[in-house]
Short mmCIF file of C-alpha atoms in Angstrom, two decimals:
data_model
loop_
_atom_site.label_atom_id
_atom_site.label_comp_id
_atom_site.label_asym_id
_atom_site.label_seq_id
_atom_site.Cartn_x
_atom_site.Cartn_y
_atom_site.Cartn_z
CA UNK A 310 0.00 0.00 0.00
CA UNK A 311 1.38 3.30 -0.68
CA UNK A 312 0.22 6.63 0.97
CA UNK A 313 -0.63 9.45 -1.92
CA UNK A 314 -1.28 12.92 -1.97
CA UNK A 315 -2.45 14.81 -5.13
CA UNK A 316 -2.21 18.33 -5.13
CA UNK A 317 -4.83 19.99 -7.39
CA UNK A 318 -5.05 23.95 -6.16
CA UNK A 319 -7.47 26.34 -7.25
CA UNK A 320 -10.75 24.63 -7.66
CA UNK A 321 -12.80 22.00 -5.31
CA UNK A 322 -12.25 18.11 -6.10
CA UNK A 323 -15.74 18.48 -6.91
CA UNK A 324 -15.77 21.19 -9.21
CA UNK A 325 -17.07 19.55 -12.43
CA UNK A 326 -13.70 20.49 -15.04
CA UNK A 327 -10.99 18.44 -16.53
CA UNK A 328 -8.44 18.56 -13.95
CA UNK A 329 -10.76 17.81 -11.22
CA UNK A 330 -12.42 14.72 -12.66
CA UNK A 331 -9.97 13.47 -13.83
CA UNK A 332 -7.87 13.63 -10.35
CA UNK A 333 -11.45 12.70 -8.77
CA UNK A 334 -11.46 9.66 -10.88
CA UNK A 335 -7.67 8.87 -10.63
CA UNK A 336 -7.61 9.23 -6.81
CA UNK A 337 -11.12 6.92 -6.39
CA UNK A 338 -9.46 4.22 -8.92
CA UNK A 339 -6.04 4.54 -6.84
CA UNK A 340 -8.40 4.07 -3.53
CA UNK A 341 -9.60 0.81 -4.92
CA UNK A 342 -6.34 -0.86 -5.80
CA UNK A 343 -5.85 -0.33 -1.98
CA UNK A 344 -3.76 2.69 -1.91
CA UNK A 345 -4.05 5.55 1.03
CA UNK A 346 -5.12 8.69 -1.00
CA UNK A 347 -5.58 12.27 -0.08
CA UNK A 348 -6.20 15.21 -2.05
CA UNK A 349 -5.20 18.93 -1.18
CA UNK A 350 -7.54 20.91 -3.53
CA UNK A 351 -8.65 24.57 -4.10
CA UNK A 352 -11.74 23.81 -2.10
CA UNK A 353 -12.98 25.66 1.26
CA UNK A 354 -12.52 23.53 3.80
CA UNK A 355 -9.17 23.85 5.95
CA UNK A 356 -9.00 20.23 8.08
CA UNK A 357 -8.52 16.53 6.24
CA UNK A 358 -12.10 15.23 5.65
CA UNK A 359 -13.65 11.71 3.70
CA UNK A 360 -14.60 12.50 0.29
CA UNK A 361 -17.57 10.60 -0.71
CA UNK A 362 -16.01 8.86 -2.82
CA UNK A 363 -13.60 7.41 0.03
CA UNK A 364 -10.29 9.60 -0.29
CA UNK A 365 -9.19 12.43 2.15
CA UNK A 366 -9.50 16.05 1.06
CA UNK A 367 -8.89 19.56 2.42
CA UNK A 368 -7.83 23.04 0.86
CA UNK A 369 -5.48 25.26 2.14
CA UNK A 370 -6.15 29.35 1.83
CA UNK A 371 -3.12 29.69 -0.68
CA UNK A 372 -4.91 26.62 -3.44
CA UNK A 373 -8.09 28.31 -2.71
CA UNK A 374 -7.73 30.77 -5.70
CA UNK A 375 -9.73 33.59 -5.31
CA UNK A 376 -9.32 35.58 -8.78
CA UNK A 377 -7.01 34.44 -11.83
CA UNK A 378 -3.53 36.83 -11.90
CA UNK A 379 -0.27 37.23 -13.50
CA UNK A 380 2.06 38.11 -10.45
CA UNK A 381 4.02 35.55 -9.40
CA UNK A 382 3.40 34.83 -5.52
CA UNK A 383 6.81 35.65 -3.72
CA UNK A 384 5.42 35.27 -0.10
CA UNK A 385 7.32 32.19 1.79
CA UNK A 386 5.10 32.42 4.58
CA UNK A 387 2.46 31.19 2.32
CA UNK A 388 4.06 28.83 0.75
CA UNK A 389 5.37 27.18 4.08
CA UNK A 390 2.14 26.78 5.38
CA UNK A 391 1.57 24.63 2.88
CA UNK A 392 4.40 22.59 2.98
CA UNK A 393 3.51 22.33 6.74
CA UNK A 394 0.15 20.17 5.43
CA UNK A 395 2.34 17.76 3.29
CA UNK A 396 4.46 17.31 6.47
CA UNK A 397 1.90 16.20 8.75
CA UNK A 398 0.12 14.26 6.54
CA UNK A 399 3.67 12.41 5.84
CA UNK A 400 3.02 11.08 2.13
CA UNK A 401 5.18 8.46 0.59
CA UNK A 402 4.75 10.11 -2.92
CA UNK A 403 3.45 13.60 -4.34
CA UNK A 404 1.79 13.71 -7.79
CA UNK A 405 1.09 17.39 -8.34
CA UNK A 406 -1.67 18.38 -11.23
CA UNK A 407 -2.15 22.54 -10.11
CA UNK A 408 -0.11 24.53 -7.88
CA UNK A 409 -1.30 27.91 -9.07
CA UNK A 410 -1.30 30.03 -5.45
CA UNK A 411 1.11 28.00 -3.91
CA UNK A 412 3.82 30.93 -4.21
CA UNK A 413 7.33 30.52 -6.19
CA UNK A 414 8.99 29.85 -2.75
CA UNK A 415 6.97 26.50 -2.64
CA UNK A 416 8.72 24.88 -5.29
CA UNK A 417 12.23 25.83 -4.03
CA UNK A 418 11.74 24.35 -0.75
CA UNK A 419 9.74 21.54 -1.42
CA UNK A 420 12.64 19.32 -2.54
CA UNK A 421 14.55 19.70 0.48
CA UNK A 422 11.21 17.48 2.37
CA UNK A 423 12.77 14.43 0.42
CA UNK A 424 9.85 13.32 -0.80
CA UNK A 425 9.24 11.23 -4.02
CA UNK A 426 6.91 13.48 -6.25
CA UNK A 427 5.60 13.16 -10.06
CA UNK A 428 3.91 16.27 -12.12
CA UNK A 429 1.62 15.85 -14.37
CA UNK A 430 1.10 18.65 -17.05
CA UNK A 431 -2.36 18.95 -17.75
CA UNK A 432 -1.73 22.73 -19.02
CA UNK A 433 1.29 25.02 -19.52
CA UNK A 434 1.18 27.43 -16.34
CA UNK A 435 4.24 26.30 -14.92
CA UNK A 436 5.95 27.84 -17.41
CA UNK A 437 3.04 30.32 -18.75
CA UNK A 438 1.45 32.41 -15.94
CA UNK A 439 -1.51 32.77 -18.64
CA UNK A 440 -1.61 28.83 -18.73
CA UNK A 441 -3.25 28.80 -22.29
CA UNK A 442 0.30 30.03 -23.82
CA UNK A 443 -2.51 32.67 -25.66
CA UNK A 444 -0.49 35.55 -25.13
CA UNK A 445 -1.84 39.16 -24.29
CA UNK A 446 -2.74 40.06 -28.42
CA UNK A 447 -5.22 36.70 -27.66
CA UNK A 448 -2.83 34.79 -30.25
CA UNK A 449 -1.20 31.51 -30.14
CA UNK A 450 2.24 32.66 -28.80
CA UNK A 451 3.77 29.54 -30.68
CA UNK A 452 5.55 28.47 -27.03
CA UNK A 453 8.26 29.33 -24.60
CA UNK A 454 11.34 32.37 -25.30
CA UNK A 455 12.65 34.00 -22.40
CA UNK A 456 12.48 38.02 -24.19
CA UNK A 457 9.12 37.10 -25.70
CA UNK A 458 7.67 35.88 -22.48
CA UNK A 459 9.11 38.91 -20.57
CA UNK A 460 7.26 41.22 -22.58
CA UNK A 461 3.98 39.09 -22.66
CA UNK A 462 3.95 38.73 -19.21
CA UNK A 463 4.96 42.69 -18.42
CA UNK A 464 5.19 45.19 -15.72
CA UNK A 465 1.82 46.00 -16.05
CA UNK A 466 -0.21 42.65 -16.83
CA UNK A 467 0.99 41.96 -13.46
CA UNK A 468 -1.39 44.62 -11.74
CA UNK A 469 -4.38 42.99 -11.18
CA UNK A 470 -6.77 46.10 -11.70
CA UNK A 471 -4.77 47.19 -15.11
CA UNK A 472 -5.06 43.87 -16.81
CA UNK A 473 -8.93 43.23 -16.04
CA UNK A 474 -9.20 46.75 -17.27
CA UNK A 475 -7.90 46.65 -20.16
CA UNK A 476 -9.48 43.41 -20.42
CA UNK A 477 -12.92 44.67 -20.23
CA UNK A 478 -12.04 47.76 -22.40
CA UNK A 479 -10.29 45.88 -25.25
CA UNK A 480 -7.59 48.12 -24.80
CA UNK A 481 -3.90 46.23 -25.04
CA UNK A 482 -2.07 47.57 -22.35
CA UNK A 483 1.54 49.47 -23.31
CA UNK A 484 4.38 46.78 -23.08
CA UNK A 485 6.78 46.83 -20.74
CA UNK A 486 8.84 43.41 -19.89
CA UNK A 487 9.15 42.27 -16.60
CA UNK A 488 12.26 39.56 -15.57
CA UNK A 489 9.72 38.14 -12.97
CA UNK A 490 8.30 34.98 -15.30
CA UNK A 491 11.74 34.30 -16.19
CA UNK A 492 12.93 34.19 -12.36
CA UNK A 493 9.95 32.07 -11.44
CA UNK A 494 10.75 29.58 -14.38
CA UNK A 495 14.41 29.17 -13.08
CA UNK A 496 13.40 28.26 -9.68
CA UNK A 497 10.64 26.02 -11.26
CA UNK A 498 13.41 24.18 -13.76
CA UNK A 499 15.37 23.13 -10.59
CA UNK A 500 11.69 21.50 -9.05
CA UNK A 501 11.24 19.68 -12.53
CA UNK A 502 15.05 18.73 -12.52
CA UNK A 503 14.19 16.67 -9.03
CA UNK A 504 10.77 15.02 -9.96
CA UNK A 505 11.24 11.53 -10.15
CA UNK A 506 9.22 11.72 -13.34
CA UNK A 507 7.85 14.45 -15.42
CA UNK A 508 3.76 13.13 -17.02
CA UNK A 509 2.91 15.43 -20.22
CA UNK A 510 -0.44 14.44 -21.11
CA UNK A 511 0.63 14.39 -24.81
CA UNK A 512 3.67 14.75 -26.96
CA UNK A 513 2.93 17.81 -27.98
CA UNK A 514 2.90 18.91 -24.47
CA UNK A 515 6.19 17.40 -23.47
CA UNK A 516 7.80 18.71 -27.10
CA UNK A 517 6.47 22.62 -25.85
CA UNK A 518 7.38 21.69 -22.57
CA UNK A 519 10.83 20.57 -23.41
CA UNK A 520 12.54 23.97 -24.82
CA UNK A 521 11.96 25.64 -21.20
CA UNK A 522 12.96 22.59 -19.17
CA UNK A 523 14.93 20.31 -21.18
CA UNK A 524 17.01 18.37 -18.70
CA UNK A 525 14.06 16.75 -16.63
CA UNK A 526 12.79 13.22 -17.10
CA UNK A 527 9.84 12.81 -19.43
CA UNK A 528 6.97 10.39 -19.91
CA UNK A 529 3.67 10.93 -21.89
CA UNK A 530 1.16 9.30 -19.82
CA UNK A 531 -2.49 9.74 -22.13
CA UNK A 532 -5.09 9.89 -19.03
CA UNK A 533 -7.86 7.18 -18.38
CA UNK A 534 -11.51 8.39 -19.16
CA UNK A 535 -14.57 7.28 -17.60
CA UNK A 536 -16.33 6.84 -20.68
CA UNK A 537 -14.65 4.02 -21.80
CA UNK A 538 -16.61 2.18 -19.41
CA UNK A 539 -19.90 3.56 -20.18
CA UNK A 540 -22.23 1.74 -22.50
CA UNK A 541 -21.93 2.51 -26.61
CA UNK A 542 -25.47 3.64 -27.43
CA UNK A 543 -26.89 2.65 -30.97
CA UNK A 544 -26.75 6.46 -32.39
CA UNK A 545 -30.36 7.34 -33.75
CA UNK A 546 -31.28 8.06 -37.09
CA UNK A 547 -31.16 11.37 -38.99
CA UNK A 548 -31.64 12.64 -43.13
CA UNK A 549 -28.90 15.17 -42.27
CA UNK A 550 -25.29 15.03 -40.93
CA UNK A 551 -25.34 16.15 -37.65
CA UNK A 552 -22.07 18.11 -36.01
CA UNK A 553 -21.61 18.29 -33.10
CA UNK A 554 -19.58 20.41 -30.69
CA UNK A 555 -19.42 20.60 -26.62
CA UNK A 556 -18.54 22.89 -24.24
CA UNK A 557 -17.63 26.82 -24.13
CA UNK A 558 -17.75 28.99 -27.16
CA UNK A 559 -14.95 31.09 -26.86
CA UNK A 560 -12.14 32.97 -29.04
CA UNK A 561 -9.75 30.00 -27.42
CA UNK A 562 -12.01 27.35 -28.38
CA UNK A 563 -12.51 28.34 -31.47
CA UNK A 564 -15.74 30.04 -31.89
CA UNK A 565 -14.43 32.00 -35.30
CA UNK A 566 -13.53 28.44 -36.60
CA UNK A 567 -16.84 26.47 -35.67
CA UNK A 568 -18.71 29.60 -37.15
CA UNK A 569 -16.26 29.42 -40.40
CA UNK A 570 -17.27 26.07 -40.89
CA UNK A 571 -20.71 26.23 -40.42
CA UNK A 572 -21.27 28.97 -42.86
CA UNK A 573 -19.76 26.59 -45.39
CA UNK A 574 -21.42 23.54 -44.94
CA UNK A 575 -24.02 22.56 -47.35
CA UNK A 576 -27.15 22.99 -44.78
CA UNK A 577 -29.53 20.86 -46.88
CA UNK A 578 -26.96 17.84 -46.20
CA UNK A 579 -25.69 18.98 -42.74
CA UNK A 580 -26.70 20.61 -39.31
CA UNK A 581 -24.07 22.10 -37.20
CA UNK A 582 -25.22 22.06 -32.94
CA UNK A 583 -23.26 23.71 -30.19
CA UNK A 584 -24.37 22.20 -26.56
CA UNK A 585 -22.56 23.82 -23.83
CA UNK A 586 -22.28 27.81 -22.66
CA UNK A 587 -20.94 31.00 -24.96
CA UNK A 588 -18.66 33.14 -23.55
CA UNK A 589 -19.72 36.16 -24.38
CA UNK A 590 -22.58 37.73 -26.60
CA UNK A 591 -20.77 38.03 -29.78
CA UNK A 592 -19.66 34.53 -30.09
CA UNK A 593 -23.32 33.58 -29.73
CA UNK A 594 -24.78 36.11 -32.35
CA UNK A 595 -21.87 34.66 -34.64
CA UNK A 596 -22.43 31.15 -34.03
CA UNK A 597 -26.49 32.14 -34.62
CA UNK A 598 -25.46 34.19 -38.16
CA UNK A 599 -23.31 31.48 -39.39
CA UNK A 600 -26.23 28.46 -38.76
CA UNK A 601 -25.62 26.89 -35.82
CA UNK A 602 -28.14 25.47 -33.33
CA UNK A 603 -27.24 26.66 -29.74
CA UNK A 604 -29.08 23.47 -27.72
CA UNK A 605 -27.47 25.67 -24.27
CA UNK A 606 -25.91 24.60 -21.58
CA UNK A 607 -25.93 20.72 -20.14
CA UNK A 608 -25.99 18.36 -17.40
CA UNK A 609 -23.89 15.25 -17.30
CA UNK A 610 -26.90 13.26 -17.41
CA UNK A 611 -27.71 14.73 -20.77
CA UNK A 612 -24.41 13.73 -22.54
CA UNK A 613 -25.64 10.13 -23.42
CA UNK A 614 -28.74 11.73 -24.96
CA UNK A 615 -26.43 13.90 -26.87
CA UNK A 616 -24.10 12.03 -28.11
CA UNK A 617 -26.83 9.13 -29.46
CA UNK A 618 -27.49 12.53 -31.86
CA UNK A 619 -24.41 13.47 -33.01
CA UNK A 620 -22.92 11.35 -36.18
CA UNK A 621 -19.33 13.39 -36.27
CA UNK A 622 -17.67 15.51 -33.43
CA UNK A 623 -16.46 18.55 -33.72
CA UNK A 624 -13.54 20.10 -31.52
CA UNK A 625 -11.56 23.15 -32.63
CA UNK A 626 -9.68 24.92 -29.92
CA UNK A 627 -7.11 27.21 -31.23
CA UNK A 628 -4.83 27.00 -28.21
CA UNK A 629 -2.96 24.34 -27.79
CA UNK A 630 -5.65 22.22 -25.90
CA UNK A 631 -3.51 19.44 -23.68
CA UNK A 632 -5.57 16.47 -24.02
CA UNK A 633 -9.62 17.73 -24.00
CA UNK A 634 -11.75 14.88 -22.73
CA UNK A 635 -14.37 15.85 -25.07
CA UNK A 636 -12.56 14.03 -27.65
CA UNK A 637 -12.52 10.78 -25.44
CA UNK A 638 -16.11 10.98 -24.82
CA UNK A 639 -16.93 11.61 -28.83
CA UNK A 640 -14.51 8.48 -29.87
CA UNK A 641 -15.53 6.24 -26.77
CA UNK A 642 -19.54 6.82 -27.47
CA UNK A 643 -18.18 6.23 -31.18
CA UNK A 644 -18.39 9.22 -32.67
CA UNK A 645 -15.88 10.27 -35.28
CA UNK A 646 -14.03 13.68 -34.77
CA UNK A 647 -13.30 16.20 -36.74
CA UNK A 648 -10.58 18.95 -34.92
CA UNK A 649 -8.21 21.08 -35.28
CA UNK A 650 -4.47 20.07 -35.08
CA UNK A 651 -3.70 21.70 -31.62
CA UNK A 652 -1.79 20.45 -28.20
CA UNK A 653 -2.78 16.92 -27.47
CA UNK A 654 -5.61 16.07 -29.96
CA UNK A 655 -3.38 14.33 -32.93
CA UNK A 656 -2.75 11.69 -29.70
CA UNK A 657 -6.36 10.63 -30.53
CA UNK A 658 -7.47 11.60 -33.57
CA UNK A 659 -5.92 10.87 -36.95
CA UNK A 660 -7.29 9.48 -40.18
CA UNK A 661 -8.42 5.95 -38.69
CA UNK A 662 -10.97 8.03 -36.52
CA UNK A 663 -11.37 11.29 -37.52
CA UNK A 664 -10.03 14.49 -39.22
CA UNK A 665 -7.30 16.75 -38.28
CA UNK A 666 -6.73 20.11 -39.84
CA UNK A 667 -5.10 23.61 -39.15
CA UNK A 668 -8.01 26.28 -38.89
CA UNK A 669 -5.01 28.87 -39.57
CA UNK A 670 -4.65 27.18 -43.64
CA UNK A 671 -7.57 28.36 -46.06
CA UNK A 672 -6.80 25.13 -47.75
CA UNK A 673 -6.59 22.90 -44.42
CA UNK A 674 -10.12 24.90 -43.82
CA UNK A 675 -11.51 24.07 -47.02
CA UNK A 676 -10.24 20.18 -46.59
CA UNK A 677 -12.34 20.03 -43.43
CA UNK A 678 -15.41 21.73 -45.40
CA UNK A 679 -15.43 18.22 -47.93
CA UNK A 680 -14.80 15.90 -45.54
CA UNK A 681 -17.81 16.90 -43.59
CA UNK A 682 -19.77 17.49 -46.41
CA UNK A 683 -18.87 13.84 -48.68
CA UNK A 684 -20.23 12.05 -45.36
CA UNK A 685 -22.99 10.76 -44.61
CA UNK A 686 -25.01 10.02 -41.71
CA UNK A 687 -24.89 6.05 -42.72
CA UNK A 688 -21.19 6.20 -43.32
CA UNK A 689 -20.34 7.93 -40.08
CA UNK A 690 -22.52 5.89 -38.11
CA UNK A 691 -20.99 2.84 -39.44
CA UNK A 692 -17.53 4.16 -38.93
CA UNK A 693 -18.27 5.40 -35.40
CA UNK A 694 -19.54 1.74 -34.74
CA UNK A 695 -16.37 0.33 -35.78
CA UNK A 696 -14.00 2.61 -33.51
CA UNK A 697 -11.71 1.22 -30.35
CA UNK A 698 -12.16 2.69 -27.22
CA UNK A 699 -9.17 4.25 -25.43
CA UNK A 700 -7.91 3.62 -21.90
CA UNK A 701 -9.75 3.25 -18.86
CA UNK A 702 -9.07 4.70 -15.71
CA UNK A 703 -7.77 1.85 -14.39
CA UNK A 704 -5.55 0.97 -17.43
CA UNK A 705 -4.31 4.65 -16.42
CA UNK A 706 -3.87 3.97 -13.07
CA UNK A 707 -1.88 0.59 -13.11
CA UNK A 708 0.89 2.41 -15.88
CA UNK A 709 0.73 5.32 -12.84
CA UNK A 710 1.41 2.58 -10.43
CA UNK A 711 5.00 1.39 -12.49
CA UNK A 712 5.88 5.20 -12.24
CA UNK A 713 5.59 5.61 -8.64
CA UNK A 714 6.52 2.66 -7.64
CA UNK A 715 10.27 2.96 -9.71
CA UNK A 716 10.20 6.51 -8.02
CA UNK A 717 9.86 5.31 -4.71
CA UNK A 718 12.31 2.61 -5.74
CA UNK A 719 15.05 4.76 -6.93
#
């Protein structure tokens, strides 16, 4: 039996996202191979209580996040109160998944506990205070330089009031670079140098990953999902195509593309749906003027029910997503997918399931455009049908179990 604490700041276990299912699930599936498991989330409470799902969980008031910002916390107070709560609890490994709050000091002392610990890279803040790598101009940023991140992540980006300001105004605020994201990476290269092992979600994120840390010990480790172990409902029957796409509509995930595609689509032979929340007003009036059905926002409970209506996917982020679960529950339900080529997705998708394309090609654009349009609903049911399903959580959790235990080991 081994004794394991996750470390998943800014948002309650419970809060229904990526990370936190995903270390819900991990931490439940680690609990029944008859592990000790504890959490230390972004969530309220302050003292170790039972999950009900069996594991321990508490927050801290550094993980508990309040508002998102670009200063670097500096305060060592902070950050050894939280190393006090990994003392006590006395772990024989640390997987971390979020440390946003936990203050730069945190990861220069934590090494010195002697404790085995693993990070898992489910995004890109530890080297990208804005964690999406979308830098301020709302572009892809293309990944790590030292002069290019200075100026992205400036003097003034770093005052809390200025950037939501100028956030809410639309108005770019005047650069001027700031040494403080390159000091925090340095003191974060030296915590990545002394992980036993280093868990990119994808290649992609290990390959970005790699040009600001490139001496540390890497292993892509593709997550388990749930929905491989749900039932594959027989998909129902429609005249038209239907596309669908789940989630937020936002600039990052690619509300300009969905709406691109949509207005191209032959709507006689296909019908383009959005399920999920918008972002903001203009993404929804686009969405609206370029076709789409906006079905709103969902419960978990409804996702079976959607996905017995969808005959292809759709999933077009134009960050570099790490490895959306989205696209697990499309291919497990067996639903082809048709995405853009950004951050983890060419893991899963590729011609034997799906489409890949880059929304920033007119040609790549207009290659997506036929494929949806030459299919139809027969053929992509069929196809769907025919599809593997990926790993299970528990698949996941026994190739976790090598990697901790030659940590522990070494």
């Amino acid at each position: 039996m081994t004794k394991i604490l996750h470390v998943s700041s800014a948002f309650d276990v419970d809060f229904p996202g990526g990370i936190t299912n995903y270390v819900r699930t991990l931490a439940s599936s680690q609990l029944a191979a008859g592990n000790e498991v504890a959490v230390l989330d972004g969530g309220e409470h302050e003292t170790w209580t039972s999950h009900p799902l069996g594991f321990m969980v508490r927050g801290h008031r550094a993980t508990r996040v309040q508002h998102f910002s670009l200063r670097s916390p500096e305060d060592a107070e902070v950050s050894d109160s939280v190393l006090d709560v990994v003392r006590e609890l006395q772990p024989d490994l640390v997987h971390f998944h979020l440390t946003i709050g936990v203050g730069v000091a945190f990861y220069r002392r934590f090494a010195e506990l002697g404790i085995p610990y693993v990070i898992s890279l489910h995004d890109y803040f530890l080297y990208c205070p804005r964690i999406t790598m979308m830098d301020w101009r709302n572009t892809d940023c293309g990944g790590p330089e030292k002069h290019k991140c200075e100026r992205c992540i400036g003097v003034l980006d770093q005052v809390d009031l200025l950037r939501r300001g100028g956030r809410k105004l639309s108005l770019p605020l005047p650069r001027i670079p700031s040494r403080s994201v390159t000091r925090r990476n340095e003191v974060i290269s030296d915590f990545f140098g002394a992980a036993a092992r280093i868990l990119p979600v994808a290649a992609r994120v290990e390959e970005l990953y790699r040009r600001e840390y490139p001496g540390a010990s890497y292993t892509v480790s593709h997550i388990g999902s749930e929905s491989a172990l749900a039932p594959r409902l027989e998909k129902t029957s429609s005249a038209r195509l239907r596309l669908t796409a789940l989630g937020t509509l936002s600039k990052y995930k690619g509300a300009e593309v969905l709406a691109a595609l949509a207005r191209r689509l032959p709507k006689d032979r296909v019908e383009v749906r959005f399920h999920g929340r918008v972002d903001e007003p203009r993404w929804g009036r686009l969405a609206e003027e370029a076709g789409i059905d906006l079905r709103g926002p969902y419960r978990p409970d409804d996702l079976p029910g959607i996905l017995q209506e969808t005959d292809l996917g759709v999933m077009v982020p134009v960050w570099e997503d790490n490895a959306p679960q989205v696209v697990m529950e499309f291919l497990n339900s067996g639903t082809p997918v048709l995405a853009t080529r950004m951050g983890g997705i060419p893991d899963f998708v590729d011609e034997r399931n799906g489409f890949l394309f880059d929304h920033r090609s007119e040609a790549e654009l207009t290659a997506a455009v036929e494929f949806a349009s030459s299919l139809t609903p027969e053929r992509a049911r069929a196809w769907g049908a025919s599809l593997p399903r990926l790993a299970t959580p528990a698949d996941h959790q026994r190739e976790l179990g090598r990697i901790y235990e030659e940590a522990l080991t070494a």
